[in-house]
Amino acid sequence: MPVLRIPNVANGTIDHSDLKYAELSSKEIENLCLKHGDILLIRSNGSVSLVGKCALVREKEMGFAYAGYLIRIRPIRTMVEPEFLSLTIGSYDIRLQIEIEARSTSGVNNINGDEIRSLCFSLPPLSEQQEIVRRVEALFKFADQIEACYQKAKAHVDKLTQSILAKAFRGELVPQDPEDEPAAALLERIHRNKRK
């Protein structure tokens, strides 16, 4: 079965590009099997900035297992929307709490389940959580559209820069005076004057 590890936790979602597989016993499957709406959180890493990063488990990851450097959070859906909790864990205020709690043991930073349970944040009613998630997702979608426009414009600018440089070397950027001597003749004259 697929086993999710630290590299699979990326930007709030599960990255499938480097999946590993393992044969697990029925007891391990029972303990490690993920459900839609679970949140995986990195509990241990050499970089404190990665400790506490999380990803929301979607339908396509149902039935996957997770490795030991991750903590599974299973939200109580009558109290908190998994999407809201995932966004909250990624927020600046929660990041500060996590980084303060993370302890270093031989260069590895750790946070445990008790410290995760003690994180403090506002918990609005479910309807407000859903609206917050809807608005944040709309803003992320808008940001993705802006990024795509930027990348397209950057590609055009890069091509334009090359085109302008080519024109500059050909002397095509300004009107040419037919009375000017050719560049080759000017270079030859400079070269002769240097020898004198």
mmCIF file of N, CA, C and O in Angstrom, residues 79-132:
data_model
loop_
_atom_site.group_PDB
_atom_site.id
_atom_site.type_symbol
_atom_site.label_atom_id
_atom_site.label_comp_id
_atom_site.label_asym_id
_atom_site.label_seq_id
_atom_site.Cartn_x
_atom_site.Cartn_y
_atom_site.Cartn_z
ATOM 1 N N MET A 79 -17.384 19.771 14.862
ATOM 2 C CA MET A 79 -16.797 20.961 15.484
ATOM 3 C C MET A 79 -15.939 21.774 14.517
ATOM 4 O O MET A 79 -15.890 22.997 14.615
ATOM 5 N N VAL A 80 -15.235 21.083 13.630
ATOM 6 C CA VAL A 80 -14.278 21.786 12.769
ATOM 7 C C VAL A 80 -14.234 21.156 11.375
ATOM 8 O O VAL A 80 -14.223 19.942 11.239
ATOM 9 N N GLU A 81 -14.237 22.022 10.374
ATOM 10 C CA GLU A 81 -14.071 21.593 8.986
ATOM 11 C C GLU A 81 -12.596 21.245 8.773
ATOM 12 O O GLU A 81 -11.725 22.046 9.122
ATOM 13 N N PRO A 82 -12.286 20.072 8.209
ATOM 14 C CA PRO A 82 -10.878 19.722 7.980
ATOM 15 C C PRO A 82 -10.130 20.772 7.155
ATOM 16 O O PRO A 82 -8.980 21.089 7.456
ATOM 17 N N GLU A 83 -10.780 21.328 6.136
ATOM 18 C CA GLU A 83 -10.136 22.345 5.295
ATOM 19 C C GLU A 83 -9.793 23.586 6.118
ATOM 20 O O GLU A 83 -8.719 24.165 5.958
ATOM 21 N N PHE A 84 -10.707 23.981 7.019
ATOM 22 C CA PHE A 84 -10.465 25.136 7.885
ATOM 23 C C PHE A 84 -9.293 24.859 8.817
ATOM 24 O O PHE A 84 -8.404 25.694 8.982
ATOM 25 N N LEU A 85 -9.280 23.675 9.426
ATOM 26 C CA LEU A 85 -8.204 23.326 10.354
ATOM 27 C C LEU A 85 -6.857 23.294 9.632
ATOM 28 O O LEU A 85 -5.855 23.805 10.141
ATOM 29 N N SER A 86 -6.837 22.748 8.435
ATOM 30 C CA SER A 86 -5.598 22.706 7.656
ATOM 31 C C SER A 86 -5.088 24.113 7.356
ATOM 32 O O SER A 86 -3.892 24.398 7.506
ATOM 33 N N LEU A 87 -5.987 24.996 6.933
ATOM 34 C CA LEU A 87 -5.596 26.385 6.669
ATOM 35 C C LEU A 87 -5.112 27.073 7.942
ATOM 36 O O LEU A 87 -4.140 27.824 7.932
ATOM 37 N N THR A 88 -5.785 26.802 9.059
ATOM 38 C CA THR A 88 -5.423 27.417 10.335
ATOM 39 C C THR A 88 -4.033 26.969 10.781
ATOM 40 O O THR A 88 -3.223 27.790 11.229
ATOM 41 N N ILE A 89 -3.752 25.675 10.643
ATOM 42 C CA ILE A 89 -2.432 25.163 11.040
ATOM 43 C C ILE A 89 -1.333 25.830 10.211
ATOM 44 O O ILE A 89 -0.239 26.077 10.704
ATOM 45 N N GLY A 90 -1.634 26.166 8.969
ATOM 46 C CA GLY A 90 -0.656 26.821 8.108
ATOM 47 C C GLY A 90 -0.553 28.324 8.318
ATOM 48 O O GLY A 90 0.293 28.981 7.708
ATOM 49 N N SER A 91 -1.384 28.891 9.191
ATOM 50 C CA SER A 91 -1.394 30.344 9.387
ATOM 51 C C SER A 91 -0.165 30.802 10.174
ATOM 52 O O SER A 91 0.490 30.032 10.874
ATOM 53 N N TYR A 92 0.128 32.082 10.079
ATOM 54 C CA TYR A 92 1.299 32.672 10.725
ATOM 55 C C TYR A 92 1.268 32.465 12.244
ATOM 56 O O TYR A 92 2.276 32.071 12.839
ATOM 57 N N ASP A 93 0.121 32.717 12.883
ATOM 58 C CA ASP A 93 0.028 32.599 14.344
ATOM 59 C C ASP A 93 0.321 31.175 14.818
ATOM 60 O O ASP A 93 1.022 30.975 15.814
ATOM 61 N N ILE A 94 -0.225 30.190 14.105
ATOM 62 C CA ILE A 94 0.002 28.799 14.498
ATOM 63 C C ILE A 94 1.447 28.396 14.204
ATOM 64 O O ILE A 94 2.074 27.678 14.983
ATOM 65 N N ARG A 95 1.993 28.878 13.090
ATOM 66 C CA ARG A 95 3.404 28.589 12.774
ATOM 67 C C ARG A 95 4.304 29.073 13.922
ATOM 68 O O ARG A 95 5.234 28.377 14.316
ATOM 69 N N LEU A 96 4.020 30.260 14.444
ATOM 70 C CA LEU A 96 4.822 30.773 15.566
ATOM 71 C C LEU A 96 4.725 29.840 16.769
ATOM 72 O O LEU A 96 5.734 29.518 17.395
ATOM 73 N N GLN A 97 3.505 29.420 17.108
ATOM 74 C CA GLN A 97 3.323 28.520 18.245
ATOM 75 C C GLN A 97 4.088 27.219 18.033
ATOM 76 O O GLN A 97 4.736 26.703 18.957
ATOM 77 N N ILE A 98 4.026 26.682 16.832
ATOM 78 C CA ILE A 98 4.710 25.415 16.536
ATOM 79 C C ILE A 98 6.218 25.584 16.631
ATOM 80 O O ILE A 98 6.912 24.759 17.238
ATOM 81 N N GLU A 99 6.745 26.653 16.047
ATOM 82 C CA GLU A 99 8.196 26.835 16.040
ATOM 83 C C GLU A 99 8.740 27.093 17.445
ATOM 84 O O GLU A 99 9.859 26.699 17.751
ATOM 85 N N ILE A 100 7.935 27.724 18.312
ATOM 86 C CA ILE A 100 8.365 27.926 19.704
ATOM 87 C C ILE A 100 8.392 26.582 20.438
ATOM 88 O O ILE A 100 9.305 26.297 21.204
ATOM 89 N N GLU A 101 7.396 25.738 20.176
ATOM 90 C CA GLU A 101 7.300 24.433 20.849
ATOM 91 C C GLU A 101 8.323 23.424 20.332
ATOM 92 O O GLU A 101 8.721 22.519 21.057
ATOM 93 N N ALA A 102 8.700 23.533 19.058
ATOM 94 C CA ALA A 102 9.605 22.541 18.461
ATOM 95 C C ALA A 102 10.930 22.517 19.211
ATOM 96 O O ALA A 102 11.553 23.537 19.418
ATOM 97 N N ARG A 103 11.327 21.329 19.631
ATOM 98 C CA ARG A 103 12.577 21.151 20.351
ATOM 99 C C ARG A 103 13.583 20.481 19.434
ATOM 100 O O ARG A 103 13.225 19.676 18.595
ATOM 101 N N SER A 104 14.822 20.790 19.639
ATOM 102 C CA SER A 104 15.868 20.176 18.829
ATOM 103 C C SER A 104 16.587 19.109 19.636
ATOM 104 O O SER A 104 17.014 19.340 20.754
ATOM 105 N N THR A 105 16.667 17.915 19.074
ATOM 106 C CA THR A 105 17.421 16.823 19.656
ATOM 107 C C THR A 105 18.434 16.389 18.610
ATOM 108 O O THR A 105 18.042 15.890 17.554
ATOM 109 N N SER A 106 19.691 16.630 18.851
ATOM 110 C CA SER A 106 20.759 16.272 17.905
ATOM 111 C C SER A 106 20.496 16.859 16.529
ATOM 112 O O SER A 106 20.656 16.183 15.511
ATOM 113 N N GLY A 107 20.031 18.093 16.482
ATOM 114 C CA GLY A 107 19.809 18.762 15.199
ATOM 115 C C GLY A 107 18.484 18.436 14.537
ATOM 116 O O GLY A 107 18.202 18.913 13.449
ATOM 117 N N VAL A 108 17.656 17.620 15.186
ATOM 118 C CA VAL A 108 16.331 17.289 14.647
ATOM 119 C C VAL A 108 15.281 17.970 15.516
ATOM 120 O O VAL A 108 15.247 17.784 16.726
ATOM 121 N N ASN A 109 14.422 18.773 14.892
ATOM 122 C CA ASN A 109 13.371 19.493 15.618
ATOM 123 C C ASN A 109 12.125 18.617 15.678
ATOM 124 O O ASN A 109 11.765 17.961 14.697
ATOM 125 N N ASN A 110 11.464 18.621 16.836
ATOM 126 C CA ASN A 110 10.309 17.745 17.057
ATOM 127 C C ASN A 110 9.155 18.505 17.691
ATOM 128 O O ASN A 110 9.359 19.456 18.437
ATOM 129 N N ILE A 111 7.962 18.028 17.408
ATOM 130 C CA ILE A 111 6.762 18.471 18.111
ATOM 131 C C ILE A 111 5.907 17.214 18.306
ATOM 132 O O ILE A 111 5.908 16.313 17.464
ATOM 133 N N ASN A 112 5.230 17.123 19.444
ATOM 134 C CA ASN A 112 4.456 15.903 19.698
ATOM 135 C C ASN A 112 2.952 16.177 19.713
ATOM 136 O O ASN A 112 2.510 17.324 19.596
ATOM 137 N N GLY A 113 2.190 15.119 19.861
ATOM 138 C CA GLY A 113 0.730 15.216 19.842
ATOM 139 C C GLY A 113 0.171 16.125 20.916
ATOM 140 O O GLY A 113 -0.787 16.875 20.674
ATOM 141 N N ASP A 114 0.744 16.069 22.124
ATOM 142 C CA ASP A 114 0.254 16.929 23.206
ATOM 143 C C ASP A 114 0.457 18.402 22.865
ATOM 144 O O ASP A 114 -0.398 19.249 23.144
ATOM 145 N N GLU A 115 1.595 18.720 22.267
ATOM 146 C CA GLU A 115 1.858 20.106 21.881
ATOM 147 C C GLU A 115 0.924 20.553 20.745
ATOM 148 O O GLU A 115 0.491 21.703 20.723
ATOM 149 N N ILE A 116 0.603 19.637 19.854
ATOM 150 C CA ILE A 116 -0.355 19.949 18.785
ATOM 151 C C ILE A 116 -1.730 20.216 19.393
ATOM 152 O O ILE A 116 -2.419 21.170 19.034
ATOM 153 N N ARG A 117 -2.139 19.388 20.357
ATOM 154 C CA ARG A 117 -3.443 19.567 21.011
ATOM 155 C C ARG A 117 -3.533 20.893 21.763
ATOM 156 O O ARG A 117 -4.614 21.431 21.946
ATOM 157 N N SER A 118 -2.386 21.409 22.210
ATOM 158 C CA SER A 118 -2.411 22.641 23.011
ATOM 159 C C SER A 118 -2.350 23.915 22.163
ATOM 160 O O SER A 118 -2.361 25.018 22.715
ATOM 161 N N LEU A 119 -2.310 23.810 20.835
ATOM 162 C CA LEU A 119 -2.298 24.999 19.975
ATOM 163 C C LEU A 119 -3.584 25.796 20.177
ATOM 164 O O LEU A 119 -4.673 25.230 20.274
ATOM 165 N N CYS A 120 -3.465 27.107 20.247
ATOM 166 C CA CYS A 120 -4.626 27.974 20.484
ATOM 167 C C CYS A 120 -4.988 28.749 19.223
ATOM 168 O O CYS A 120 -4.114 29.373 18.605
ATOM 169 N N PHE A 121 -6.270 28.700 18.875
ATOM 170 C CA PHE A 121 -6.768 29.481 17.742
ATOM 171 C C PHE A 121 -8.275 29.653 17.893
ATOM 172 O O PHE A 121 -8.925 28.917 18.629
ATOM 173 N N SER A 122 -8.806 30.642 17.192
ATOM 174 C CA SER A 122 -10.251 30.897 17.233
ATOM 175 C C SER A 122 -10.971 29.839 16.415
ATOM 176 O O SER A 122 -10.513 29.463 15.340
ATOM 177 N N LEU A 123 -12.109 29.394 16.928
ATOM 178 C CA LEU A 123 -12.898 28.382 16.231
ATOM 179 C C LEU A 123 -14.309 28.924 16.025
ATOM 180 O O LEU A 123 -15.176 28.800 16.888
ATOM 181 N N PRO A 124 -14.541 29.547 14.860
ATOM 182 C CA PRO A 124 -15.879 30.076 14.590
ATOM 183 C C PRO A 124 -16.872 28.945 14.328
ATOM 184 O O PRO A 124 -16.468 27.784 14.158
ATOM 185 N N PRO A 125 -18.158 29.252 14.252
ATOM 186 C CA PRO A 125 -19.160 28.231 13.930
ATOM 187 C C PRO A 125 -18.858 27.597 12.557
ATOM 188 O O PRO A 125 -18.185 28.203 11.713
ATOM 189 N N LEU A 126 -19.366 26.390 12.340
ATOM 190 C CA LEU A 126 -19.097 25.654 11.101
ATOM 191 C C LEU A 126 -19.440 26.459 9.845
ATOM 192 O O LEU A 126 -18.695 26.433 8.863
ATOM 193 N N SER A 127 -20.566 27.194 9.891
ATOM 194 C CA SER A 127 -20.954 27.969 8.704
ATOM 195 C C SER A 127 -19.905 29.032 8.374
ATOM 196 O O SER A 127 -19.599 29.268 7.202
ATOM 197 N N GLU A 128 -19.323 29.660 9.398
ATOM 198 C CA GLU A 128 -18.272 30.658 9.169
ATOM 199 C C GLU A 128 -16.990 29.987 8.688
ATOM 200 O O GLU A 128 -16.279 30.523 7.835
ATOM 201 N N GLN A 129 -16.675 28.812 9.241
ATOM 202 C CA GLN A 129 -15.499 28.073 8.786
ATOM 203 C C GLN A 129 -15.622 27.771 7.287
ATOM 204 O O GLN A 129 -14.663 27.950 6.520
ATOM 205 N N GLN A 130 -16.810 27.320 6.884
ATOM 206 C CA GLN A 130 -17.036 26.988 5.464
ATOM 207 C C GLN A 130 -16.877 28.228 4.587
ATOM 208 O O GLN A 130 -16.298 28.159 3.499
ATOM 209 N N GLU A 131 -17.375 29.364 5.047
ATOM 210 C CA GLU A 131 -17.261 30.601 4.271
ATOM 211 C C GLU A 131 -15.799 31.054 4.194
ATOM 212 O O GLU A 131 -15.340 31.509 3.139
ATOM 213 N N ILE A 132 -15.066 30.927 5.285
ATOM 214 C CA ILE A 132 -13.640 31.274 5.281
ATOM 215 C C ILE A 132 -12.897 30.402 4.272
ATOM 216 O O ILE A 132 -12.106 30.896 3.463
#
